[in-house]
mmCIF file of C-alpha atoms in Angstrom:
data_model
loop_
_atom_site.group_PDB
_atom_site.id
_atom_site.type_symbol
_atom_site.label_atom_id
_atom_site.label_comp_id
_atom_site.label_asym_id
_atom_site.label_seq_id
_atom_site.Cartn_x
_atom_site.Cartn_y
_atom_site.Cartn_z
ATOM 1 C CA MET A 1020 -86.876 -26.211 -75.119
ATOM 2 C CA LEU A 1021 -87.825 -24.571 -71.833
ATOM 3 C CA LYS A 1022 -84.947 -26.347 -70.121
ATOM 4 C CA SER A 1023 -82.480 -25.037 -72.692
ATOM 5 C CA VAL A 1024 -83.814 -21.488 -72.269
ATOM 6 C CA ASN A 1025 -83.589 -21.831 -68.490
ATOM 7 C CA ASP A 1026 -80.024 -23.129 -68.727
ATOM 8 C CA MET A 1027 -79.085 -20.254 -71.024
ATOM 9 C CA LEU A 1028 -80.538 -17.671 -68.616
ATOM 10 C CA VAL A 1029 -78.769 -19.256 -65.643
ATOM 11 C CA GLU A 1030 -75.502 -19.361 -67.534
ATOM 12 C CA THR A 1031 -75.826 -15.758 -68.721
ATOM 13 C CA MET A 1032 -77.303 -14.014 -65.668
ATOM 14 C CA GLY A 1033 -76.641 -16.378 -62.808
ATOM 15 C CA PRO A 1034 -79.012 -18.456 -60.658
ATOM 16 C CA LEU A 1035 -81.624 -15.685 -60.593
ATOM 17 C CA GLY A 1036 -81.577 -15.238 -64.368
ATOM 18 C CA PRO A 1037 -84.996 -16.872 -64.939
ATOM 19 C CA LEU A 1038 -86.484 -14.672 -62.205
ATOM 20 C CA PHE A 1039 -85.116 -11.528 -63.865
ATOM 21 C CA ALA A 1040 -86.468 -12.640 -67.231
ATOM 22 C CA VAL A 1041 -89.943 -13.318 -65.822
ATOM 23 C CA GLY A 1042 -89.956 -9.960 -64.005
ATOM 24 C CA ALA A 1043 -88.887 -8.046 -67.102
ATOM 25 C CA LEU A 1044 -91.487 -9.868 -69.197
ATOM 26 C CA GLY A 1045 -94.184 -9.059 -66.636
ATOM 27 C CA ILE A 1046 -93.300 -5.365 -66.670
ATOM 28 C CA LEU A 1047 -93.352 -5.278 -70.465
ATOM 29 C CA LEU A 1048 -96.757 -6.987 -70.508
ATOM 30 C CA ILE A 1049 -98.118 -4.478 -67.986
ATOM 31 C CA ILE A 1050 -96.835 -1.551 -70.053
ATOM 32 C CA ALA A 1051 -98.308 -3.056 -73.220
ATOM 33 C CA ALA A 1052 -101.685 -3.632 -71.561
ATOM 34 C CA LEU A 1053 -101.981 -0.208 -69.924
ATOM 35 C CA PRO A 1054 -103.470 1.586 -72.972
ATOM 36 C CA THR A 1055 -106.235 -1.032 -73.146
ATOM 37 C CA ILE A 1056 -106.874 -1.103 -69.410
ATOM 38 C CA MET A 1057 -107.038 2.670 -69.069
ATOM 39 C CA LYS A 1058 -108.851 3.320 -72.334
ATOM 40 C CA LYS A 1059 -111.689 5.720 -71.764
ATOM 41 C CA THR A 1060 -115.123 4.279 -72.495
ATOM 42 C CA VAL A 1061 -116.766 6.027 -75.418
ATOM 43 C CA ASP A 1062 -120.281 7.264 -74.840
ATOM 44 C CA PRO A 1063 -122.457 5.989 -77.747
ATOM 45 C CA PHE A 1064 -124.518 9.188 -77.591
ATOM 46 C CA SER A 1065 -121.464 11.451 -77.861
ATOM 47 C CA LYS A 1066 -121.707 11.445 -81.658
ATOM 48 C CA PHE A 1067 -125.202 12.890 -81.461
ATOM 49 C CA ARG A 1068 -124.058 15.581 -79.024
ATOM 50 C CA ASP A 1069 -121.081 16.431 -81.205
ATOM 51 C CA ALA A 1070 -123.344 16.743 -84.227
ATOM 52 C CA THR A 1071 -125.274 19.527 -82.523
ATOM 53 C CA LYS A 1072 -122.134 21.567 -81.813
ATOM 54 C CA PRO A 1073 -120.798 24.204 -84.236
ATOM 55 C CA THR A 1074 -118.389 22.679 -86.747
ATOM 56 C CA ASN A 1075 -116.150 25.722 -87.088
ATOM 57 C CA PRO A 1076 -116.134 27.796 -83.924
ATOM 58 C CA SER A 1077 -114.216 31.016 -84.176
ATOM 59 C CA ARG A 1078 -114.277 32.263 -80.605
ATOM 60 C CA ARG A 1079 -115.749 31.327 -77.256
ATOM 61 C CA ASP A 1080 -115.283 33.232 -74.041
ATOM 62 C CA GLY A 1081 -112.944 35.564 -75.874
ATOM 63 C CA GLN A 1082 -110.472 32.818 -76.846
ATOM 64 C CA PRO A 1083 -109.448 32.064 -80.438
ATOM 65 C CA ALA A 1084 -110.509 28.706 -81.815
ATOM 66 C CA LYS A 1085 -106.887 27.636 -82.337
ATOM 67 C CA LYS A 1086 -106.103 28.088 -78.649
ATOM 68 C CA MET A 1087 -109.223 26.147 -77.701
ATOM 69 C CA LEU A 1088 -108.215 23.272 -79.974
ATOM 70 C CA ARG A 1089 -104.677 23.200 -78.626
ATOM 71 C CA ALA A 1090 -106.000 23.114 -75.067
ATOM 72 C CA GLY A 1091 -108.387 20.306 -76.001
ATOM 73 C CA ARG A 1092 -105.627 18.166 -77.462
ATOM 74 C CA GLY A 1093 -103.535 18.648 -74.346
ATOM 75 C CA THR A 1094 -106.300 17.544 -72.001
ATOM 76 C CA ASP A 1095 -107.422 14.581 -74.137
ATOM 77 C CA LYS A 1096 -104.046 12.886 -73.715
ATOM 78 C CA LEU A 1097 -104.574 12.668 -69.966
ATOM 79 C CA ASP A 1098 -108.350 12.256 -70.032
ATOM 80 C CA LYS A 1099 -107.853 8.751 -71.409
ATOM 81 C CA PHE A 1100 -106.030 7.774 -68.218
ATOM 82 C CA ALA A 1101 -108.170 9.756 -65.755
ATOM 83 C CA THR A 1102 -109.494 6.651 -63.988
ATOM 84 C CA PHE A 1103 -105.937 5.481 -63.363
ATOM 85 C CA LEU A 1104 -104.223 8.803 -62.623
ATOM 86 C CA GLU A 1105 -106.818 10.430 -60.353
ATOM 87 C CA PRO A 1106 -107.880 9.426 -56.824
ATOM 88 C CA LYS A 1107 -111.266 7.736 -56.663
ATOM 89 C CA SER A 1108 -112.340 9.585 -53.514
ATOM 90 C CA ALA A 1109 -113.501 13.193 -53.842
ATOM 91 C CA GLU A 1110 -111.752 14.078 -50.579
ATOM 92 C CA GLU A 1111 -108.440 12.630 -51.772
ATOM 93 C CA MET A 1112 -108.803 14.436 -55.097
ATOM 94 C CA SER A 1113 -109.516 17.736 -53.337
ATOM 95 C CA SER A 1114 -106.521 17.257 -51.042
ATOM 96 C CA ALA A 1115 -104.254 16.401 -53.987
ATOM 97 C CA ARG A 1116 -105.394 19.482 -55.923
ATOM 98 C CA LEU A 1117 -104.808 21.682 -52.891
ATOM 99 C CA THR A 1118 -101.287 20.300 -52.500
ATOM 100 C CA MET A 1119 -100.506 20.925 -56.169
ATOM 101 C CA MET A 1120 -101.883 24.469 -55.934
ATOM 102 C CA ARG A 1121 -99.720 25.143 -52.892
ATOM 103 C CA ALA A 1122 -96.752 23.963 -54.935
ATOM 104 C CA GLY A 1123 -97.667 26.442 -57.680
ATOM 105 C CA TYR A 1124 -99.218 23.991 -60.142
ATOM 106 C CA ARG A 1125 -102.713 25.350 -60.716
ATOM 107 C CA GLY A 1126 -103.627 23.581 -63.951
ATOM 108 C CA LYS A 1127 -106.720 21.388 -63.894
ATOM 109 C CA ASN A 1128 -104.599 18.419 -64.997
ATOM 110 C CA ALA A 1129 -101.895 18.959 -62.367
ATOM 111 C CA VAL A 1130 -102.927 15.912 -60.311
ATOM 112 C CA ARG A 1131 -103.025 13.671 -63.376
ATOM 113 C CA THR A 1132 -99.654 14.919 -64.555
ATOM 114 C CA PHE A 1133 -98.147 14.353 -61.106
ATOM 115 C CA HIS A 1134 -99.307 10.732 -60.927
ATOM 116 C CA ALA A 1135 -98.270 10.135 -64.549
ATOM 117 C CA VAL A 1136 -94.749 11.354 -63.762
ATOM 118 C CA GLN A 1137 -94.691 9.144 -60.669
ATOM 119 C CA PHE A 1138 -95.671 6.088 -62.707
ATOM 120 C CA ILE A 1139 -93.248 6.783 -65.567
ATOM 121 C CA LEU A 1140 -90.264 7.454 -63.309
ATOM 122 C CA GLY A 1141 -91.064 4.434 -61.135
ATOM 123 C CA ILE A 1142 -91.179 2.077 -64.131
ATOM 124 C CA PHE A 1143 -88.112 3.655 -65.738
ATOM 125 C CA PHE A 1144 -85.913 3.396 -62.646
ATOM 126 C CA LEU A 1145 -87.222 -0.117 -61.995
ATOM 127 C CA LEU A 1146 -86.103 -1.161 -65.478
ATOM 128 C CA VAL A 1147 -82.743 0.497 -64.855
ATOM 129 C CA GLY A 1148 -82.406 -1.527 -61.651
ATOM 130 C CA ILE A 1149 -83.278 -4.767 -63.454
ATOM 131 C CA ILE A 1150 -80.755 -4.093 -66.222
ATOM 132 C CA TYR A 1151 -78.062 -3.253 -63.680
ATOM 133 C CA ALA A 1152 -78.857 -6.413 -61.691
ATOM 134 C CA ILE A 1153 -78.590 -8.530 -64.842
ATOM 135 C CA PHE A 1154 -75.162 -7.164 -65.712
ATOM 136 C CA ALA A 1155 -73.982 -7.314 -62.097
ATOM 137 C CA SER A 1156 -75.040 -10.939 -61.689
ATOM 138 C CA ALA A 1157 -73.424 -11.848 -65.012
ATOM 139 C CA THR A 1158 -70.037 -10.463 -63.959
ATOM 140 C CA GLY A 1159 -69.969 -12.056 -60.515
ATOM 141 C CA GLU A 1160 -71.948 -13.621 -57.699
ATOM 142 C CA ILE A 1161 -74.164 -11.219 -55.735
ATOM 143 C CA ALA A 1162 -76.267 -11.976 -52.686
ATOM 144 C CA THR A 1163 -79.995 -12.323 -53.251
ATOM 145 C CA THR A 1164 -80.783 -9.536 -50.773
ATOM 146 C CA THR A 1165 -78.453 -7.177 -52.607
ATOM 147 C CA LEU A 1166 -80.065 -8.013 -55.944
ATOM 148 C CA VAL A 1167 -83.546 -7.363 -54.563
ATOM 149 C CA LEU A 1168 -82.450 -3.994 -53.176
ATOM 150 C CA VAL A 1169 -80.733 -3.098 -56.441
ATOM 151 C CA ILE A 1170 -83.997 -3.728 -58.295
ATOM 152 C CA ILE A 1171 -86.532 -2.299 -55.843
ATOM 153 C CA MET A 1172 -84.684 0.771 -54.553
ATOM 154 C CA PRO A 1173 -84.386 2.584 -57.920
ATOM 155 C CA GLY A 1174 -88.092 2.002 -58.592
ATOM 156 C CA ALA A 1175 -89.035 3.343 -55.158
ATOM 157 C CA ILE A 1176 -86.779 6.378 -55.629
ATOM 158 C CA GLY A 1177 -88.286 7.107 -59.036
ATOM 159 C CA TYR A 1178 -91.818 6.807 -57.639
ATOM 160 C CA TYR A 1179 -91.296 9.043 -54.604
ATOM 161 C CA LEU A 1180 -89.049 11.613 -56.312
ATOM 162 C CA PRO A 1181 -91.983 13.689 -57.697
ATOM 163 C CA LYS A 1182 -93.645 13.665 -54.268
ATOM 164 C CA TYR A 1183 -90.426 14.892 -52.660
ATOM 165 C CA TRP A 1184 -90.138 17.620 -55.300
ATOM 166 C CA VAL A 1185 -93.709 18.834 -54.699
ATOM 167 C CA GLU A 1186 -93.235 18.876 -50.923
ATOM 168 C CA ARG A 1187 -90.059 20.926 -51.288
ATOM 169 C CA ARG A 1188 -91.885 23.314 -53.626
ATOM 170 C CA VAL A 1189 -94.671 23.774 -51.078
ATOM 171 C CA GLN A 1190 -92.190 24.553 -48.288
ATOM 172 C CA SER A 1191 -90.203 26.925 -50.494
ATOM 173 C CA ARG A 1192 -93.308 28.839 -51.592
ATOM 174 C CA GLN A 1193 -94.594 29.083 -48.020
ATOM 175 C CA ARG A 1194 -91.299 30.602 -46.860
ATOM 176 C CA GLU A 1195 -91.300 33.002 -49.795
ATOM 177 C CA ILE A 1196 -94.867 34.123 -49.080
ATOM 178 C CA GLN A 1197 -94.121 34.629 -45.382
ATOM 179 C CA ASP A 1198 -90.995 36.645 -46.169
ATOM 180 C CA GLY A 1199 -92.698 38.867 -48.729
ATOM 181 C CA PHE A 1200 -96.043 39.407 -47.024
ATOM 182 C CA PRO A 1201 -94.953 42.350 -44.793
ATOM 183 C CA ASP A 1202 -93.559 44.198 -47.824
ATOM 184 C CA ALA A 1203 -96.760 43.481 -49.727
ATOM 185 C CA LEU A 1204 -98.876 44.974 -46.946
ATOM 186 C CA ASP A 1205 -96.685 48.090 -46.828
ATOM 187 C CA MET A 1206 -96.930 48.590 -50.592
ATOM 188 C CA LEU A 1207 -100.676 47.998 -50.540
ATOM 189 C CA LEU A 1208 -101.084 50.582 -47.771
ATOM 190 C CA VAL A 1209 -99.061 53.120 -49.774
ATOM 191 C CA CYS A 1210 -101.211 52.502 -52.861
ATOM 192 C CA VAL A 1211 -104.450 52.960 -50.922
ATOM 193 C CA GLU A 1212 -103.172 56.135 -49.261
ATOM 194 C CA ALA A 1213 -102.210 57.437 -52.715
ATOM 195 C CA GLY A 1214 -105.866 57.262 -53.748
ATOM 196 C CA GLN A 1215 -105.911 53.981 -55.619
ATOM 197 C CA SER A 1216 -108.724 51.511 -55.142
ATOM 198 C CA LEU A 1217 -108.103 48.169 -53.458
ATOM 199 C CA ASP A 1218 -108.217 46.325 -56.792
ATOM 200 C CA GLN A 1219 -105.755 48.739 -58.375
ATOM 201 C CA GLY A 1220 -103.478 48.458 -55.358
ATOM 202 C CA ILE A 1221 -103.483 44.655 -55.513
ATOM 203 C CA ILE A 1222 -102.624 44.726 -59.226
ATOM 204 C CA ARG A 1223 -99.799 47.198 -58.601
ATOM 205 C CA VAL A 1224 -98.424 45.178 -55.680
ATOM 206 C CA SER A 1225 -98.558 42.007 -57.767
ATOM 207 C CA LYS A 1226 -96.468 43.641 -60.498
ATOM 208 C CA GLU A 1227 -93.937 44.979 -57.999
ATOM 209 C CA LEU A 1228 -93.565 41.596 -56.269
ATOM 210 C CA SER A 1229 -93.244 39.540 -59.459
ATOM 211 C CA SER A 1230 -89.449 39.838 -59.525
ATOM 212 C CA GLY A 1231 -88.602 39.416 -55.838
ATOM 213 C CA TYR A 1232 -91.470 37.235 -54.601
ATOM 214 C CA PRO A 1233 -93.078 35.521 -57.612
ATOM 215 C CA ALA A 1234 -95.009 33.042 -55.463
ATOM 216 C CA LEU A 1235 -96.677 35.834 -53.503
ATOM 217 C CA ALA A 1236 -97.342 37.762 -56.714
ATOM 218 C CA GLU A 1237 -99.227 34.747 -58.079
ATOM 219 C CA GLU A 1238 -101.434 34.710 -54.993
ATOM 220 C CA PHE A 1239 -102.349 38.361 -55.556
ATOM 221 C CA GLU A 1240 -103.234 37.791 -59.213
#
């Protein structure tokens, strides 16, 4: 039976057909096992802690309960994969958060989201490369080196594309802040000379800069 399957794969996809099939099966098994591997361990005492909390909170810290619940659902989706999507070292985590903040992504889950996008795009483009290699090898003979590049390159591009995007965002925001900073100082000086306090001046400058220099306006907020 295995020989017949092997012959069918070779006939359909060429000499490397069995290799493609094993690779695709391995990727599918990894994807299927990820939820179990990254499942967050449940604290057995969490039920007792939850029982002591209010069952129907209306407001906390001035926020409606509905907004709190929506925020909780959003974070829980990534909390399950925190051990996989966040750096283990505190220094690496701090550096990653700083990079995301410089790019304008200030959410507490920004690092997790970034690594999740990296993983998803890497797997997706890798599958695209495998599918393309299967069809290409079925239509004609292709060198082994070319097939390997066709499979690996899309996955590498998908993995590093989010990193490239964040780096470009950081550079763009830095240029924008440098260009708008002299105007911000001039406006702040005018506000202070007009009798406004420093806090009022910063708020006013932030509003004025929001259209022309949104990155700098965010830093003033």
